[in-house]
Amino acid sequence: MTKTLSVNHKAALLSIIMLVVGLLIWEAAIPAQKAAEELTEYERLTGGGAPKAGVPPPSQVLAKAWEQLSNPFYDAGPNDKGIGIQIGYSIYRVLTGYFLAAMVAIPLGFLIGMSQVAYKAFNPFIQVLRPISPLAWMPLALFIIQDSEASAIFVIFICSIWPMLINTAFGVAGVRQDWVNVARTHELSPIKTAFTVILPAAAPTIITGMRISIGIAWLVIVAAEMLVGGTGIGYYVWNEWNNLDLTSVIFSILMIGVVGMLLDAAFGILQRAVAYAE
Amino acid sequence: MSKPFLSIERLTQKFPDGQGGELTVFEDATFGIEKGEFVCILGHSGCGKSTIMNILAGLAEPTSGVVKMDGFEVSGPSLDRGVVFQNYSLLPWLSTLKNVTFGVRARFPDWSKAKVEEHAREYLAMVGLEGDVVHRKPSQLSGGMRQRVSIARAFANHPKLLLLDEPFGALDALTRGTIQDELLKIWGGTEQTVFMITHDIDEAILLADRILLMTNGPLARVAESVEITIPRPRNRTEIVDHPNYYAIRNHLVQFLGQRSKELAGQPSGGADQRPTAVSIDKTEPPEKAPEDPAAPLRAVNE
Ligand SMILES: Nc1ncnc2c1ncn2[C@@H]1O[C@H](COP(=O)(O)OP(=O)(O)O)[C@@H](O)[C@H]1O
Ligand SMILES: [Mg+2]
């Protein structure tokens, strides 16, 4: 039987073995740390000796995950909300900033991709603005917008706009002239050409840009929420760190990874839907 | 003098040659095509056949000169001029059927969805594409099938003029034969005028009423217009037995092999460059053949 396992099955089996071995090593390493009985003065003062301060074993993280995920949406005041609510806030900010960015980037990318003049006119701005870390905008955004919520959304907007803009322009500019000629010989209007020929032809490239953008947006939201505070998964991580609840920190880190993976997978599905073979 | 259906008048095309100078592909080319005629143009690669066709399609602008169809000047592409591109140019994200309905919808915008689809299926069936095949994407079709879709898309739109750029260049001989027959069948049932580029002499003789011969470039000329004096319907296995077949074929081979080079590179000097009409007919008794300007050209076959 084992000899007939497919590549996928073998890989899955290997993944599980790695996970189990990793967790066992982690679990085994923790008591050794706790066994260091002689705590230095410094450790005692900084809480190094307190039970919560140590790195928790995976069993504890799993217990935490079970506890949190069985009631993800409880709300017991500003500093005690369920993980579901915190992730919900983060996703809401990411999607808002992201869709605002898409609404600017995709039409603008079309324009830049279709027109040499527009490309040359916009290019210097894009080249300068693109390498700026999105968090560098934060102080300016806070000052001008005067609202931490909107500032976080702005930061998402500004970081997700570039890959979408550049990929849309690139995809549109690269549409085969033959296909454009097909539209021309059928006397399609420019709008119809854009929607029935250029958009489907450039869609795989555009969606790739959108997929890169959503990944970046999810990376940035955690950092942005650590800065602006209040709600969201980034704030949650930071808050639990201040509480020295490392179990929650590790659990929320894992959740960030899982949500990021799901967002990426959603765009993966979209990408497959618009893909075509020449 | 009555104008032909399609009239090409003093067409000149120059391109920058990449070294600061100019490359004149052809100058003052002047010829006509009658309604319902099937015309093939033969010439060596690079002489400017595709350039002429793109101008006829309205996809490119000539440096000077005009093209008139039905008395109206061609400016820009039109649904009246259907194009079958050399590389098929199907939209790869659409199914076979959708590629054809795409064209039909553009041509008949007020038709119902069902009518558009029925019309598209009818033309796909004419080129032998029926059943599940119509739901496949172009990438899942063979080269021959793609070319059929492309032909169905063009014919379904009932263009007054059909332009084909080496449509069978990439096909194997067997597929080529079948599609040639299908093309003739569809053309025979319509009033359509066909202008087709090819570099296959036998294909041109089988299909055309008239073959235009182009000399090599630069400064290429449409030098001759050879009438194919073989009655229709023609059948690829039987036409070779017609007394005119080898005479015409030899003439064409001779032109492409030798005179296309000799006649190349002559500036027009500002005069219209019209092709010489050539008619080779061995079925008539030689003494009855009238002397015409083409006579010296005929001598090469005799
Ligand atoms: N857009 C262009 N710019 C410059 N030269 C061109 C362009 N298109 C065609 N040519 C030149 O014009 C000549 C004729 O090309 P083409 O019409 O494609 O030839 P054919 O179809 O007969 O093989 C060639 O020498 C080619 O290099
Ligand atoms: Mg060509």
Short mmCIF file of N, CA and C in Angstrom, two decimals, chain A residues 175-188 192-193 195-202 204 273-278, chain B residues 57-60 76-81 83 85 87-94 102-104 106-107 137-139 146 153 157:
data_model
loop_
_atom_site.label_atom_id
_atom_site.label_comp_id
_atom_site.label_asym_id
_atom_site.label_seq_id
_atom_site.Cartn_x
_atom_site.Cartn_y
_atom_site.Cartn_z
N VAL A 175 -1.25 43.46 -24.03
CA VAL A 175 -2.29 42.74 -24.77
C VAL A 175 -1.88 42.63 -26.23
N ARG A 176 -1.97 41.42 -26.77
CA ARG A 176 -1.49 41.19 -28.14
C ARG A 176 -2.23 42.07 -29.15
N GLN A 177 -1.47 42.68 -30.03
CA GLN A 177 -2.05 43.55 -31.04
C GLN A 177 -3.07 42.79 -31.90
N ASP A 178 -2.84 41.50 -32.11
CA ASP A 178 -3.78 40.69 -32.89
C ASP A 178 -5.18 40.76 -32.29
N TRP A 179 -5.26 40.67 -30.97
CA TRP A 179 -6.57 40.66 -30.33
C TRP A 179 -7.22 42.03 -30.42
N VAL A 180 -6.41 43.05 -30.30
CA VAL A 180 -6.94 44.40 -30.47
C VAL A 180 -7.43 44.58 -31.90
N ASN A 181 -6.69 44.00 -32.85
CA ASN A 181 -7.12 44.09 -34.25
C ASN A 181 -8.45 43.36 -34.48
N VAL A 182 -8.66 42.26 -33.76
CA VAL A 182 -9.94 41.57 -33.86
C VAL A 182 -11.06 42.52 -33.43
N ALA A 183 -10.84 43.20 -32.32
CA ALA A 183 -11.85 44.17 -31.86
C ALA A 183 -12.04 45.27 -32.90
N ARG A 184 -10.94 45.72 -33.50
CA ARG A 184 -11.05 46.81 -34.47
C ARG A 184 -11.82 46.37 -35.72
N THR A 185 -11.52 45.16 -36.22
CA THR A 185 -12.22 44.73 -37.43
C THR A 185 -13.70 44.46 -37.15
N HIS A 186 -14.05 44.31 -35.87
CA HIS A 186 -15.47 44.14 -35.55
C HIS A 186 -16.11 45.46 -35.12
N GLU A 187 -15.40 46.54 -35.35
CA GLU A 187 -15.92 47.89 -35.06
C GLU A 187 -16.42 48.03 -33.62
N LEU A 188 -15.71 47.47 -32.67
CA LEU A 188 -16.11 47.64 -31.27
C LEU A 188 -15.73 49.04 -30.80
N LYS A 192 -16.26 49.06 -25.25
CA LYS A 192 -16.52 47.62 -25.47
C LYS A 192 -15.21 46.86 -25.64
N THR A 193 -14.27 47.47 -26.35
CA THR A 193 -12.96 46.84 -26.52
C THR A 193 -12.31 46.64 -25.16
N PHE A 195 -13.69 46.28 -22.25
CA PHE A 195 -14.32 45.26 -21.41
C PHE A 195 -14.31 43.87 -22.02
N THR A 196 -14.42 43.77 -23.35
CA THR A 196 -14.53 42.43 -23.92
C THR A 196 -13.21 41.88 -24.43
N VAL A 197 -12.22 42.73 -24.64
CA VAL A 197 -10.95 42.21 -25.13
C VAL A 197 -9.80 42.50 -24.17
N ILE A 198 -9.61 43.77 -23.83
CA ILE A 198 -8.42 44.11 -23.06
C ILE A 198 -8.52 43.59 -21.63
N LEU A 199 -9.66 43.77 -21.00
CA LEU A 199 -9.80 43.30 -19.61
C LEU A 199 -9.60 41.79 -19.49
N PRO A 200 -10.31 40.97 -20.28
CA PRO A 200 -10.05 39.53 -20.15
C PRO A 200 -8.63 39.14 -20.53
N ALA A 201 -8.05 39.84 -21.50
CA ALA A 201 -6.69 39.50 -21.91
C ALA A 201 -5.69 39.83 -20.80
N ALA A 202 -5.93 40.95 -20.10
CA ALA A 202 -4.98 41.38 -19.07
C ALA A 202 -5.34 40.84 -17.69
N PRO A 204 -5.34 37.95 -16.05
CA PRO A 204 -4.41 37.17 -15.23
C PRO A 204 -3.32 38.04 -14.60
N ALA A 273 -9.61 31.19 -12.19
CA ALA A 273 -10.84 31.42 -12.95
C ALA A 273 -10.60 32.28 -14.19
N VAL A 274 -9.65 33.21 -14.12
CA VAL A 274 -9.45 34.10 -15.28
C VAL A 274 -8.29 33.66 -16.16
N ALA A 275 -7.59 32.60 -15.75
CA ALA A 275 -6.43 32.18 -16.52
C ALA A 275 -6.88 31.60 -17.87
N TYR A 276 -6.07 31.77 -18.88
CA TYR A 276 -6.35 31.14 -20.17
C TYR A 276 -5.03 30.68 -20.78
N ALA A 277 -5.13 29.64 -21.59
CA ALA A 277 -3.94 29.14 -22.27
C ALA A 277 -3.98 29.63 -23.71
N GLU A 278 -2.82 30.08 -24.20
CA GLU A 278 -2.80 30.57 -25.57
C GLU A 278 -2.64 29.42 -26.55
N ALA B 57 -7.74 46.11 -45.14
CA ALA B 57 -8.58 45.87 -43.96
C ALA B 57 -8.85 47.17 -43.20
N GLY B 58 -8.03 48.19 -43.45
CA GLY B 58 -8.19 49.45 -42.72
C GLY B 58 -7.43 49.43 -41.40
N LEU B 59 -6.61 48.39 -41.19
CA LEU B 59 -5.85 48.30 -39.95
C LEU B 59 -4.60 49.16 -40.00
N ALA B 60 -4.15 49.47 -41.21
CA ALA B 60 -2.96 50.32 -41.36
C ALA B 60 -3.27 51.41 -42.39
N GLY B 76 -10.10 53.15 -41.89
CA GLY B 76 -10.31 52.38 -40.66
C GLY B 76 -11.00 51.06 -40.94
N PRO B 77 -10.93 50.15 -39.98
CA PRO B 77 -11.53 48.83 -40.15
C PRO B 77 -13.05 48.92 -40.19
N SER B 78 -13.66 47.91 -40.79
CA SER B 78 -15.12 47.90 -40.90
C SER B 78 -15.62 46.46 -40.90
N LEU B 79 -16.84 46.28 -40.44
CA LEU B 79 -17.45 44.95 -40.46
C LEU B 79 -17.70 44.47 -41.88
N ASP B 80 -17.65 45.40 -42.86
CA ASP B 80 -17.82 44.99 -44.25
C ASP B 80 -16.58 44.28 -44.79
N ARG B 81 -15.49 44.38 -44.06
CA ARG B 81 -14.27 43.72 -44.51
C ARG B 81 -13.82 42.75 -43.42
N VAL B 83 -11.60 39.77 -41.77
CA VAL B 83 -10.20 39.39 -41.88
C VAL B 83 -9.98 38.03 -41.22
N PHE B 85 -6.83 36.20 -39.98
CA PHE B 85 -5.42 36.48 -39.76
C PHE B 85 -4.59 35.21 -39.89
N ASN B 87 -2.33 34.03 -37.99
CA ASN B 87 -2.21 33.23 -36.75
C ASN B 87 -3.58 33.01 -36.09
N TYR B 88 -4.61 33.03 -36.87
CA TYR B 88 -6.01 32.78 -36.44
C TYR B 88 -6.60 33.89 -35.58
N SER B 89 -5.79 34.42 -34.63
CA SER B 89 -6.28 35.49 -33.76
C SER B 89 -7.62 35.19 -33.12
N LEU B 90 -7.74 34.01 -32.55
CA LEU B 90 -8.93 33.72 -31.75
C LEU B 90 -8.68 34.26 -30.35
N LEU B 91 -9.76 34.60 -29.65
CA LEU B 91 -9.59 35.09 -28.29
C LEU B 91 -9.51 33.87 -27.37
N PRO B 92 -8.35 33.63 -26.74
CA PRO B 92 -8.12 32.35 -26.07
C PRO B 92 -8.98 32.11 -24.83
N TRP B 93 -9.55 33.18 -24.28
CA TRP B 93 -10.36 32.99 -23.06
C TRP B 93 -11.81 32.66 -23.40
N LEU B 94 -12.16 32.70 -24.68
CA LEU B 94 -13.53 32.36 -25.08
C LEU B 94 -13.56 30.99 -25.72
N PHE B 102 -19.12 36.25 -30.67
CA PHE B 102 -18.49 37.55 -30.45
C PHE B 102 -18.59 38.42 -31.71
N GLY B 103 -18.26 37.80 -32.85
CA GLY B 103 -18.33 38.52 -34.11
C GLY B 103 -19.77 38.76 -34.55
N VAL B 104 -20.61 37.73 -34.41
CA VAL B 104 -22.00 37.85 -34.87
C VAL B 104 -22.73 38.95 -34.09
N ALA B 106 -21.42 41.54 -32.77
CA ALA B 106 -20.95 42.85 -33.21
C ALA B 106 -21.61 43.23 -34.53
N ARG B 107 -21.83 42.23 -35.39
CA ARG B 107 -22.40 42.50 -36.70
C ARG B 107 -23.91 42.75 -36.63
N LYS B 137 -12.01 25.50 -25.65
CA LYS B 137 -11.22 26.71 -25.83
C LYS B 137 -10.27 26.51 -27.01
N PRO B 138 -9.86 27.60 -27.66
CA PRO B 138 -8.93 27.46 -28.79
C PRO B 138 -7.68 26.66 -28.45
N SER B 139 -7.19 26.77 -27.21
CA SER B 139 -5.97 26.04 -26.86
C SER B 139 -6.19 24.53 -26.87
N ARG B 146 -8.61 25.45 -35.34
CA ARG B 146 -8.59 26.88 -35.01
C ARG B 146 -8.81 27.71 -36.27
N ARG B 153 -15.87 32.51 -38.16
CA ARG B 153 -16.11 33.82 -37.56
C ARG B 153 -16.20 34.90 -38.65
N ASN B 157 -20.18 36.74 -40.51
CA ASN B 157 -20.50 38.17 -40.49
C ASN B 157 -20.90 38.70 -41.85
#
